[in-house]
Amino acid sequence: MGRKPKTPRNQYGAWLFLLRKEKGFSQEEVAKKTGIPRTNLMYWERSGNLVGRKQIMKLAKLYGVSVEELLRSEKPGKE
């Protein structure tokens, strides 16, 4: 388990975190499978800043979602 965050996740960062956790991956596992540095994953999940195009495609493939779904800010059905 990681340390407690100093600031809460924003909506997009929380969505990225949720997708990763639903697949049962740690940030380290995602980093190894995609070649994306763990620090980037950590930053995106915390800050909610948008991920670059190449990284979006890698994450979408790993998480089994479309790029469009990955770019959503909340889980489908919560609208």
Coordinates of C-alpha atoms in Angstrom, one line a residue:
M1 CA 0.0 0.0 0.0
G2 CA 1.3 3.5 -0.8
R3 CA 1.5 6.6 1.3
K4 CA -1.6 8.8 1.8
P5 CA -1.8 11.6 -0.8
K6 CA -1.3 15.2 0.3
T7 CA -4.0 16.4 -2.1
P8 CA -7.1 14.6 -3.4
R9 CA -7.2 13.2 -6.9
N10 CA -9.2 15.1 -9.4
Q11 CA -11.9 13.4 -11.5
Y12 CA -9.7 12.3 -14.4
G13 CA -6.8 11.2 -12.1
A14 CA -9.3 9.2 -10.1
W15 CA -10.6 7.5 -13.3
L16 CA -7.1 6.5 -14.3
F17 CA -6.5 5.1 -10.8
L18 CA -9.9 3.2 -10.9
L19 CA -9.1 1.6 -14.3
R20 CA -5.7 0.4 -13.1
K21 CA -7.1 -1.0 -9.8
E22 CA -10.0 -2.7 -11.6
K23 CA -7.5 -4.7 -13.6
G24 CA -5.5 -5.5 -10.4
F25 CA -2.3 -3.8 -11.6
S26 CA 0.2 -1.9 -9.4
Q27 CA 1.8 1.2 -10.9
E28 CA 5.0 -0.8 -11.2
E29 CA 3.3 -3.6 -13.2
V30 CA 1.8 -1.0 -15.6
A31 CA 5.2 0.6 -16.0
K32 CA 6.8 -2.7 -16.9
K33 CA 4.0 -3.7 -19.3
T34 CA 3.8 -0.4 -21.1
G35 CA 7.3 1.1 -20.8
I36 CA 5.8 4.2 -19.2
P37 CA 7.8 5.4 -16.2
R38 CA 6.0 4.7 -12.9
T39 CA 6.5 8.4 -11.9
N40 CA 4.5 9.4 -14.9
L41 CA 1.7 7.1 -13.9
M42 CA 1.8 8.4 -10.4
Y43 CA 1.7 12.0 -11.6
W44 CA -1.2 11.4 -14.0
E45 CA -3.3 9.6 -11.4
R46 CA -2.7 12.4 -8.9
S47 CA -2.8 15.5 -11.0
G48 CA -5.3 14.4 -13.6
N49 CA -3.2 16.0 -16.4
L50 CA -4.0 14.4 -19.7
V51 CA -1.7 11.6 -20.9
G52 CA 0.2 11.8 -24.2
R53 CA -1.2 10.2 -27.3
K54 CA 1.2 7.2 -27.4
Q55 CA 0.8 6.5 -23.7
I56 CA -3.0 6.8 -24.0
M57 CA -3.0 4.0 -26.6
K58 CA -0.8 1.8 -24.5
L59 CA -2.9 2.3 -21.4
A60 CA -6.2 1.8 -23.3
K61 CA -4.9 -1.5 -24.7
L62 CA -3.6 -2.7 -21.3
Y63 CA -6.8 -1.8 -19.5
G64 CA -9.0 -3.3 -22.2
V65 CA -10.9 0.0 -23.0
S66 CA -11.1 2.3 -26.0
V67 CA -9.1 5.5 -26.1
E68 CA -12.4 7.4 -25.9
E69 CA -13.4 5.6 -22.7
L70 CA -9.9 6.2 -21.2
L71 CA -10.4 9.9 -21.9
R72 CA -13.6 10.0 -20.0
S73 CA -13.4 11.5 -16.5
E74 CA -15.7 9.0 -14.8
K75 CA -17.0 5.5 -15.0
P76 CA -19.7 4.9 -17.7
G77 CA -23.2 4.8 -16.2
K78 CA -22.5 7.5 -13.6
E79 CA -23.7 10.4 -15.8

